[in-house]
Amino acid sequence: MSDSPKLTRRPEWTALEDHRAEGDPHLRELFATDPGRAERYVVRVGDLRIDYSKHLITDETLALLQELATATDVFGLRDAMFRGERVNLTEDRAVLHTALRAPANAVVEVDGENVVPQVHAVLDRMSDFANRVRSGEWTGHTGKRIKNVVNIGIGGSDLGPAMAYEALRAYTARELTFRFVSNVDGADLHEAVRDLDPAETLFIVASKTFTTIETITNATSARTWLLDGPAGLRDDKAVAKHFVALSTNAEKVTDFGIDPDNMFEFWDWVGGRYSYDSAIGLSLMIAIGPDHFREMLDGFRIVDEHFQNASAEANAPLILGLLGIWYGNFHDAQSHAVLPYSHYLSKFTAYLQQLDMESNGKSVDRDGNPVEWQTGPVVWGTPGTNGQHAYYQLIHQGTKLIPADLIGFARPIDELSDELKAQQDLLMANLFAQGQALAFGKTAEEVRAEGVAEEQVAHRTFQGNHPTTTVLAKELTPSVLGQLVALYEHKVFVQGAIWHIDSFDQWGVELGKVLARRVEPALTEGADVPGLDSSTTALVAAYRELKEV
Ligand code: F6P
């Protein structure tokens, strides 16, 4: 049991409460009275320029938040994580996704063993395999070249590679087709393979545990499609050329029928949602090539080193984590929007949902005591400018405080035509305009000055004072993507450390899995499920009736 004081009883916490009780100055006023604000509240890490000037903070707020970070020993836990200590308490595991991007000469020990050589050995095997697929040297069972790669996985074994594949499309081998199957809804696999030739298709079964029912079910169906489907290869030996596995569980991989030689390993100290820079990234590596994959790892490492070495005042993940605490714990903000102004980041927020919400969606602390403070926010959002024509209305004029991250790039990808490249300025003008409108709004006087009829003034007024962080980079390269992901990984870590929760377990997903297994026989066979509540019993009955009609 920890003997540290409860978070909300710490003097640093109550000092923040007192500070909050003084009320938030308006951003209009903060900028008007502090000409240096726009330059001062910027932190740079790698290629990222992170502007946090449009937050409801003053130097005093920041100092008080920093005191909370010091009191809760965020950096102490950070160092323990990087050292390979078992900071995932409930699973008794080290948390070392940072070792996945450590340089070959680094030493990171788990139980006295340096894990870096294993990491690089797997990276080398992945590189070799990826090159063979990309060059056509690795062929399918009938000797045909592999043209399609289908990743089957869910959660961290899907969202990371799928997100990064989209993000780095410009770097992908365009002649290859990549699909990502996750949902146990048969429609997902059906749509992914319906236009593919099994003889040209490689399945990558990605599962840390290799027990996840969605993945094993889809992988089994994929094997059936490969062997016995309309264009099936009708030879069990084909599996060896068309299935590879990414897992920590060699035994289950073998049980499934995949040759362990076709397995790319990772380790229990890599959490699922922190795993796409491990073997789980194989589909991505085939898509973008090993060199770009390694550039992405370098990007992760830039932010890892920054998080470890930058002073608290200049530490980007720390600052972003603290800002989230300020809103979630002292302003009752329930959610956090991530709004990338890049079509290539269309899956970025969905990826962050797992990273953040599975990590910090906890209601007991590291000692098992109920927390008496808010923990992780609801993370949501879609790329701008689409969201502007859907839900931004609520952010601007609704009743909720929704802090948001606006992410944008100065340069579009080279591949675009000149005409399409020119649209980048319009895209980014929208990003800047939103940050401005959210922060400064439009006063009733300004509306009146436009000659608006008095009965319309309230409707057309924007209160402003909606906080945003703007993350700007030159372009979305593999390294920049790695930097962005690591930035959020460590931000989530910072918040979990302050809330004194275990950010690395995910027991909350277990109950649903168990109940689904229990209920399934009732749906398929009409079996009696003892102890089923009356509502679910009625739903099951209605389902069976509809199914049979
Ligand atoms: O949803 C729970 C979870 O365990 C995630 O944490 C994980 O990313 C996902 O399931 C998939 O797990 P696996 O890689 O073991 O199939």
XYZ file of C-alpha atoms and ligand atoms in Angstrom:
565
model
C 0.000 0.000 0.000
C 1.212 3.431 -0.838
C 1.687 5.812 2.085
C 1.571 8.866 -0.172
C -1.296 11.242 0.563
C -4.499 10.995 -1.460
C -4.190 13.068 -4.593
C -7.004 15.435 -3.750
C -5.617 16.064 -0.263
C -2.237 17.124 -1.494
C -1.520 20.802 -0.923
C -0.512 21.071 -4.589
C -4.011 19.879 -5.565
C -5.844 22.227 -3.244
C -3.644 25.077 -4.436
C -4.885 24.357 -7.952
C -8.477 24.259 -6.686
C -8.000 27.658 -5.078
C -6.431 28.988 -8.233
C -9.324 27.664 -10.290
C -11.819 29.250 -7.903
C -10.379 32.639 -8.863
C -11.965 32.050 -12.298
C -10.489 31.796 -15.750
C -9.394 34.990 -17.389
C -10.559 35.232 -20.988
C -8.007 34.370 -23.634
C -8.741 37.743 -25.197
C -7.492 39.380 -22.044
C -4.557 37.004 -21.585
C -3.242 37.778 -25.055
C -3.953 41.492 -24.770
C -1.998 41.838 -21.545
C 0.875 39.504 -22.384
C 2.530 40.196 -25.735
C 5.096 37.421 -25.194
C 2.524 34.707 -24.658
C 2.468 33.291 -28.212
C 6.238 32.767 -28.168
C 6.548 31.699 -24.558
C 3.940 28.957 -24.647
C 5.518 26.967 -27.414
C 7.492 23.783 -26.958
C 9.517 22.133 -29.681
C 10.332 18.485 -29.883
C 11.911 16.953 -32.951
C 9.966 18.313 -35.917
C 6.921 19.253 -33.871
C 6.098 22.797 -32.892
C 3.554 22.625 -30.127
C 1.721 25.827 -29.367
C -0.180 25.804 -26.092
C -0.717 29.526 -25.834
C -4.475 29.182 -26.391
C -5.055 27.501 -23.055
C -6.802 28.853 -20.002
C -3.547 29.193 -18.133
C -1.138 31.734 -16.812
C 2.447 31.299 -15.646
C 0.986 30.729 -12.208
C -1.289 27.924 -13.462
C 1.638 26.252 -15.124
C 3.798 26.562 -12.028
C 1.068 25.053 -9.850
C 0.559 22.187 -12.302
C 4.287 21.564 -12.363
C 4.262 21.411 -8.570
C 1.615 18.721 -8.758
C 3.788 16.758 -11.194
C 6.724 17.036 -8.837
C 4.673 16.040 -5.805
C 3.290 12.984 -7.593
C 6.769 12.062 -8.785
C 5.864 11.726 -12.448
C 9.525 11.705 -13.420
C 10.297 9.040 -10.818
C 7.740 6.698 -12.373
C 8.973 7.659 -15.841
C 12.500 6.619 -14.901
C 11.240 3.369 -13.394
C 9.395 2.617 -16.640
C 12.423 3.320 -18.815
C 14.595 1.211 -16.462
C 12.345 -1.801 -17.034
C 10.782 -1.943 -13.583
C 7.448 -3.701 -13.317
C 5.351 -0.557 -13.332
C 2.360 -2.493 -14.672
C 1.455 -3.645 -11.200
C -1.663 -5.715 -11.751
C -0.052 -7.766 -14.507
C 3.343 -7.676 -12.787
C 5.062 -6.615 -16.000
C 7.669 -4.203 -17.194
C 6.418 -1.571 -19.643
C 9.057 -1.167 -22.277
C 7.602 -0.084 -25.581
C 10.436 2.439 -25.451
C 12.917 -0.458 -25.854
C 11.324 -1.180 -29.254
C 12.901 1.970 -30.601
C 16.131 1.920 -28.608
C 19.309 2.041 -30.691
C 21.105 -1.291 -31.189
C 23.845 -0.351 -28.746
C 21.472 0.578 -25.910
C 21.070 -1.595 -22.862
C 17.575 -2.046 -21.459
C 17.264 -4.840 -18.956
C 14.264 -6.903 -17.956
C 15.083 -9.215 -15.053
C 18.792 -8.723 -15.680
C 18.603 -9.493 -19.400
C 19.298 -6.888 -22.049
C 16.276 -6.988 -24.379
C 17.642 -4.676 -27.065
C 19.454 -7.430 -29.035
C 16.170 -9.407 -29.257
C 14.339 -6.319 -30.455
C 16.853 -5.745 -33.216
C 16.994 -9.434 -34.155
C 13.225 -9.386 -34.747
C 13.449 -6.094 -36.616
C 16.079 -7.660 -38.872
C 13.907 -10.722 -39.515
C 10.931 -8.478 -40.238
C 13.061 -6.402 -42.619
C 14.225 -9.487 -44.450
C 10.679 -10.813 -44.781
C 9.276 -7.432 -45.804
C 11.936 -7.069 -48.484
C 11.192 -10.534 -49.810
C 7.487 -9.808 -50.093
C 8.102 -6.396 -51.634
C 10.570 -7.733 -54.187
C 8.413 -10.699 -55.138
C 10.964 -13.192 -53.876
C 8.437 -14.497 -51.338
C 5.762 -16.047 -53.507
C 2.499 -17.759 -52.733
C 1.984 -21.518 -52.788
C 1.422 -21.632 -56.549
C 4.465 -19.468 -57.257
C 2.427 -16.322 -57.858
C 3.702 -13.058 -56.516
C 2.050 -11.715 -53.339
C -0.011 -8.683 -54.275
C -2.324 -8.423 -51.279
C -1.542 -8.276 -47.596
C -4.393 -8.724 -45.121
C -3.676 -7.975 -41.476
C -6.047 -9.785 -39.123
C -5.979 -8.415 -35.589
C -7.991 -6.235 -33.246
C -7.328 -3.443 -30.747
C -3.629 -2.759 -30.593
C -3.015 -5.483 -33.155
C -5.080 -3.570 -35.710
C -5.448 0.100 -34.859
C -1.728 0.912 -34.886
C -0.780 -0.682 -38.201
C -4.055 0.412 -39.827
C -3.626 3.998 -38.618
C 0.032 4.186 -39.633
C -0.654 2.605 -43.026
C -3.184 5.357 -43.733
C -0.903 8.028 -42.336
C 2.021 6.963 -44.471
C 0.173 6.024 -47.652
C 2.447 8.272 -49.631
C 5.351 6.038 -48.626
C 3.648 2.731 -49.400
C 4.304 0.334 -52.243
C 1.311 1.397 -54.297
C 1.343 -1.809 -56.350
C 0.450 -3.817 -53.226
C -3.009 -3.874 -51.665
C -3.320 -3.716 -47.879
C -6.447 -4.502 -45.914
C -7.051 -4.593 -42.184
C -9.625 -6.971 -40.782
C -10.611 -6.666 -37.138
C -14.341 -7.026 -36.600
C -15.803 -10.438 -35.856
C -18.690 -9.326 -38.073
C -18.119 -11.645 -41.054
C -18.742 -8.679 -43.346
C -15.326 -7.309 -42.465
C -13.387 -10.290 -43.800
C -15.820 -10.727 -46.679
C -15.306 -7.196 -47.933
C -11.558 -7.447 -47.410
C -11.073 -10.545 -49.540
C -14.013 -10.664 -51.963
C -12.021 -9.212 -54.846
C -8.688 -10.885 -54.024
C -7.026 -13.970 -55.457
C -6.011 -16.362 -52.637
C -2.897 -17.340 -54.595
C -1.693 -13.720 -54.327
C -2.769 -13.032 -50.765
C -0.730 -13.075 -47.578
C -2.513 -13.099 -44.221
C -0.748 -11.618 -41.237
C -2.404 -12.827 -38.051
C -1.550 -10.279 -35.398
C -2.350 -11.150 -31.815
C -0.225 -10.681 -28.753
C -1.989 -13.467 -26.879
C -3.171 -15.445 -29.905
C -6.323 -16.202 -27.945
C -8.445 -13.201 -28.921
C -11.675 -14.655 -30.211
C -12.267 -12.128 -32.988
C -8.811 -12.637 -34.428
C -8.754 -16.414 -34.154
C -12.244 -16.644 -35.652
C -11.331 -14.386 -38.570
C -8.006 -16.155 -39.090
C -9.801 -19.510 -39.183
C -12.277 -18.186 -41.739
C -9.429 -16.693 -43.759
C -7.734 -20.080 -43.841
C -10.979 -21.648 -45.075
C -11.240 -18.975 -47.779
C -7.618 -19.576 -48.774
C -7.964 -23.333 -49.020
C -11.609 -24.067 -49.730
C -13.109 -20.825 -51.034
C -14.256 -20.445 -54.675
C -10.661 -19.936 -55.838
C -9.185 -21.903 -52.910
C -5.754 -23.467 -53.190
C -7.000 -26.876 -51.932
C -3.747 -27.861 -50.283
C -3.055 -27.522 -46.546
C 0.593 -26.870 -47.305
C -0.417 -23.506 -48.773
C -0.847 -22.169 -45.243
C 2.941 -21.999 -44.816
C 3.258 -19.525 -47.694
C 0.131 -17.498 -47.004
C -0.011 -17.145 -43.216
C 2.417 -15.512 -40.845
C 1.828 -14.710 -37.188
C 2.833 -11.817 -34.949
C 2.606 -12.875 -31.355
C 4.160 -13.492 -27.966
C 2.594 -16.966 -27.846
C 4.507 -19.490 -29.979
C 2.518 -22.414 -28.596
C -0.864 -21.049 -29.669
C 0.558 -19.998 -33.040
C 1.705 -23.595 -33.610
C -1.647 -24.958 -32.411
C -3.329 -22.779 -35.016
C -1.213 -24.396 -37.712
C 1.212 -21.604 -38.471
C 4.840 -22.667 -38.700
C 6.783 -21.004 -35.831
C 9.379 -20.094 -38.474
C 6.686 -17.806 -39.860
C 6.147 -16.146 -36.512
C 7.549 -12.750 -35.603
C 7.901 -12.429 -31.891
C 7.377 -9.722 -29.340
C 7.243 -9.771 -25.587
C 4.916 -9.403 -22.634
C 6.543 -6.087 -21.737
C 4.972 -4.569 -24.860
C 1.360 -3.582 -24.204
C -1.066 -4.223 -27.087
C -1.865 -0.528 -27.525
C 1.840 0.309 -27.468
C 2.832 -2.391 -29.942
C 2.701 -1.189 -33.513
C 6.415 -0.398 -33.466
C 7.056 -4.077 -32.596
C 6.463 -7.100 -34.851
C 2.820 -5.975 -34.870
C 3.961 -3.401 -37.424
C 4.924 -6.043 -40.008
C 2.114 -5.161 -42.437
C 3.160 -1.516 -42.157
C 6.775 -2.457 -42.742
C 5.834 -4.373 -45.878
C 3.874 -1.337 -47.007
C 6.455 1.372 -46.383
C 9.658 -0.687 -46.441
C 12.126 -1.344 -43.630
C 14.005 1.938 -44.048
C 10.921 4.059 -43.575
C 9.852 1.852 -40.671
C 13.182 2.515 -38.994
C 12.802 6.237 -39.671
C 9.508 6.019 -37.844
C 11.229 4.318 -34.905
C 13.812 7.126 -34.891
C 10.907 9.558 -34.581
C 9.555 7.698 -31.566
C 13.023 7.756 -30.049
C 13.390 11.519 -30.459
C 10.367 12.008 -28.224
C 11.416 9.260 -25.787
C 14.720 11.046 -25.275
C 12.986 14.393 -24.984
C 10.588 13.019 -22.380
C 13.512 11.627 -20.401
C 15.828 14.596 -20.672
C 13.934 17.829 -21.209
C 13.352 19.978 -18.166
C 9.845 19.931 -16.752
C 9.148 23.422 -18.124
C 10.127 22.381 -21.655
C 8.832 18.815 -21.579
C 6.112 18.446 -24.186
C 4.399 15.262 -22.947
C 4.469 16.590 -19.407
C 2.953 19.918 -20.402
C 0.218 18.301 -22.499
C -0.544 15.842 -19.719
C -0.801 18.646 -17.177
C -3.112 20.678 -19.405
C -5.418 17.668 -19.593
C -5.385 17.445 -15.796
C -6.252 21.137 -15.566
C -9.393 20.654 -17.645
C -10.418 17.157 -16.561
C -9.917 17.667 -12.848
C -10.414 21.374 -12.337
C -12.910 22.329 -15.069
C -15.005 19.136 -15.235
C -14.188 18.655 -18.900
C -15.301 15.162 -19.815
C -13.753 14.805 -23.208
C -10.818 15.729 -25.351
C -11.025 16.213 -29.111
C -8.154 15.366 -31.429
C -8.716 17.052 -34.779
C -6.039 16.367 -37.366
C -6.052 18.617 -40.412
C -4.674 15.840 -42.544
C -6.680 13.304 -44.449
C -3.842 10.846 -43.908
C -4.466 11.004 -40.168
C -8.048 9.820 -40.607
C -7.491 6.924 -38.205
C -5.259 8.755 -35.786
C -7.956 9.674 -33.298
C -9.393 6.150 -33.326
C -5.900 4.897 -32.558
C -5.574 7.394 -29.715
C -8.910 6.284 -28.310
C -7.458 2.913 -27.427
C -4.142 4.381 -26.339
C -5.738 6.857 -23.979
C -9.049 5.316 -22.951
C -7.826 1.759 -22.451
C -4.850 3.108 -20.507
C -6.512 5.671 -18.312
C -10.139 4.566 -18.152
C -9.701 3.393 -14.565
C -11.560 3.999 -11.339
C -9.274 2.401 -8.790
C -5.793 3.580 -8.002
C -2.585 1.580 -8.105
C -3.339 0.273 -4.628
C -6.860 -0.841 -5.525
C -8.614 2.032 -3.768
C -11.464 3.822 -5.518
C -10.230 7.070 -6.990
C -11.961 10.209 -5.835
C -10.997 12.203 -8.879
C -11.718 12.088 -12.572
C -9.384 9.960 -14.671
C -9.113 9.550 -18.444
C -11.251 11.659 -20.780
C -13.413 10.504 -23.659
C -11.148 10.999 -26.663
C -12.852 11.688 -29.945
C -12.593 13.542 -33.210
C -12.221 13.214 -36.946
C -10.122 15.060 -39.470
C -10.783 18.686 -40.221
C -12.327 20.189 -42.162
C -15.073 17.536 -42.146
C -15.792 17.925 -38.443
C -16.359 21.652 -38.916
C -19.525 20.841 -40.859
C -20.734 18.340 -38.300
C -20.003 18.818 -34.618
C -17.826 21.914 -34.235
C -21.046 23.853 -33.635
C -21.246 22.190 -30.239
C -17.630 22.996 -29.419
C -18.128 26.655 -30.364
C -21.560 27.346 -28.913
C -22.605 24.320 -26.870
C -22.549 24.091 -23.100
C -19.552 21.783 -22.749
C -15.903 22.585 -22.399
C -14.014 20.502 -24.942
C -10.275 21.035 -25.091
C -8.974 20.132 -28.527
C -5.729 19.363 -30.312
C -5.397 20.744 -33.822
C -2.699 18.967 -35.813
C -1.513 20.205 -39.191
C 1.306 20.227 -41.682
C 2.883 22.921 -43.822
C 3.451 20.742 -46.866
C 1.211 18.231 -48.590
C 2.755 15.090 -50.027
C 4.801 15.417 -53.215
C 2.547 13.107 -55.167
C -0.338 15.592 -55.337
C -0.895 17.638 -58.468
C -0.046 21.327 -58.205
C -3.728 22.162 -58.035
C -4.302 19.771 -55.140
C -1.133 20.935 -53.408
C -2.493 24.460 -53.488
C -5.450 23.295 -51.383
C -3.093 22.856 -48.430
C -3.233 26.578 -47.678
C -7.013 26.467 -47.536
C -6.913 23.403 -45.294
C -4.477 25.050 -42.911
C -6.329 28.365 -43.028
C -9.245 26.411 -41.597
C -7.100 24.976 -38.816
C -5.791 28.391 -37.831
C -9.245 29.926 -38.122
C -10.728 27.331 -35.818
C -8.050 27.839 -33.170
C -8.658 31.569 -33.394
C -12.461 31.360 -33.326
C -12.441 28.908 -30.441
C -10.084 31.036 -28.391
C -11.306 34.536 -29.054
C -14.879 34.060 -30.199
C -16.932 37.022 -31.287
C -18.411 39.426 -28.797
C -21.965 40.734 -28.858
C -20.532 44.188 -29.603
C -18.698 42.850 -32.613
C -21.874 41.177 -33.826
C -23.897 44.367 -33.327
C -21.276 46.370 -35.150
C -22.013 44.228 -38.198
C -25.574 45.515 -38.129
C -27.130 42.278 -36.935
C -30.682 42.663 -35.636
C -30.792 42.685 -31.829
C -32.883 39.506 -31.556
C -30.182 37.659 -33.497
C -27.197 38.931 -31.546
C -27.128 36.230 -28.881
C -27.342 33.510 -31.495
C -24.436 34.900 -33.443
C -22.182 35.576 -30.483
C -19.256 33.267 -29.767
C -18.088 33.229 -26.175
C -14.667 31.866 -27.128
C -12.274 30.760 -24.403
C -12.264 27.219 -25.777
C -8.751 25.870 -25.298
C -6.711 24.305 -28.086
C -3.204 23.033 -28.614
C -1.831 23.435 -32.126
C 0.727 20.896 -33.264
C 2.468 21.940 -36.430
C 5.111 20.127 -38.474
C 6.593 20.588 -41.911
C 5.191 17.343 -43.329
C 3.848 13.989 -42.290
C 6.922 11.785 -42.629
C 7.492 8.395 -40.960
C 9.622 10.122 -38.329
C 6.981 12.762 -37.645
C 4.342 10.067 -37.232
C 6.572 8.294 -34.694
C 7.066 11.595 -32.885
C 3.338 12.259 -32.733
C 2.507 8.810 -31.405
C 5.248 8.891 -28.777
C 4.078 12.351 -27.725
C 0.624 10.985 -26.948
C 1.971 7.793 -25.392
C 3.936 9.805 -22.875
C 1.163 12.313 -22.326
C -1.103 9.420 -21.357
C 1.649 8.120 -19.087
C 1.971 11.492 -17.336
C -1.734 11.636 -16.598
C -1.852 8.066 -15.310
C 1.110 8.809 -13.046
C -0.623 11.843 -11.559
C -3.902 9.997 -11.111
C -1.952 7.168 -9.470
C -3.581 4.522 -11.652
C -2.172 1.561 -13.546
C -2.187 2.828 -17.139
C -0.972 -0.477 -18.500
C -3.645 -3.029 -17.664
C -7.109 -3.312 -19.253
C -9.256 -5.483 -17.012
C -12.305 -3.518 -18.099
C -12.484 -5.395 -21.390
C -12.631 -8.829 -19.774
C -16.197 -9.045 -18.505
C -17.771 -8.451 -21.903
C -15.540 -11.115 -23.453
C -16.580 -13.698 -20.845
C -20.272 -12.869 -21.148
C -20.160 -13.039 -24.954
C -18.783 -16.563 -24.734
C -21.546 -17.479 -22.287
C -24.364 -15.978 -24.334
C -23.236 -17.240 -27.738
C -24.665 -20.806 -27.323
C -28.040 -19.265 -26.547
C -27.955 -17.503 -29.912
C -26.630 -20.351 -31.980
C -28.333 -23.345 -30.363
C -30.999 -21.779 -28.183
C -29.140 -23.184 -25.191
C -30.328 -22.228 -21.755
C -27.869 -19.843 -20.106
C -28.281 -20.147 -16.359
C -28.408 -16.902 -14.450
C -29.067 -14.709 -17.495
C -30.942 -11.525 -16.556
C -34.483 -11.101 -17.838
C -33.677 -8.248 -20.218
C -30.906 -10.177 -21.973
C -33.061 -13.336 -22.008
C -35.816 -11.407 -23.791
C -33.347 -9.893 -26.248
C -31.914 -13.317 -27.037
C -35.425 -14.690 -27.595
C -36.308 -11.772 -29.885
C -33.069 -12.250 -31.792
C -33.730 -15.938 -32.330
C -37.234 -15.231 -33.500
C -36.040 -12.595 -35.989
C -33.237 -14.860 -37.130
C -35.652 -17.648 -37.954
C -38.315 -15.577 -39.702
O -9.224 -5.200 -25.923
C -8.340 -5.827 -25.080
C -7.078 -6.200 -25.752
O -6.389 -7.031 -24.909
C -6.222 -5.006 -26.172
O -5.504 -4.475 -25.131
C -5.395 -5.611 -27.236
O -4.757 -4.634 -27.986
C -6.454 -6.371 -27.984
O -7.305 -6.892 -26.975
C -5.961 -7.482 -28.864
O -5.247 -8.436 -28.145
P -4.327 -9.476 -28.850
O -3.250 -8.747 -29.545
O -3.808 -10.363 -27.754
O -5.165 -10.266 -29.829
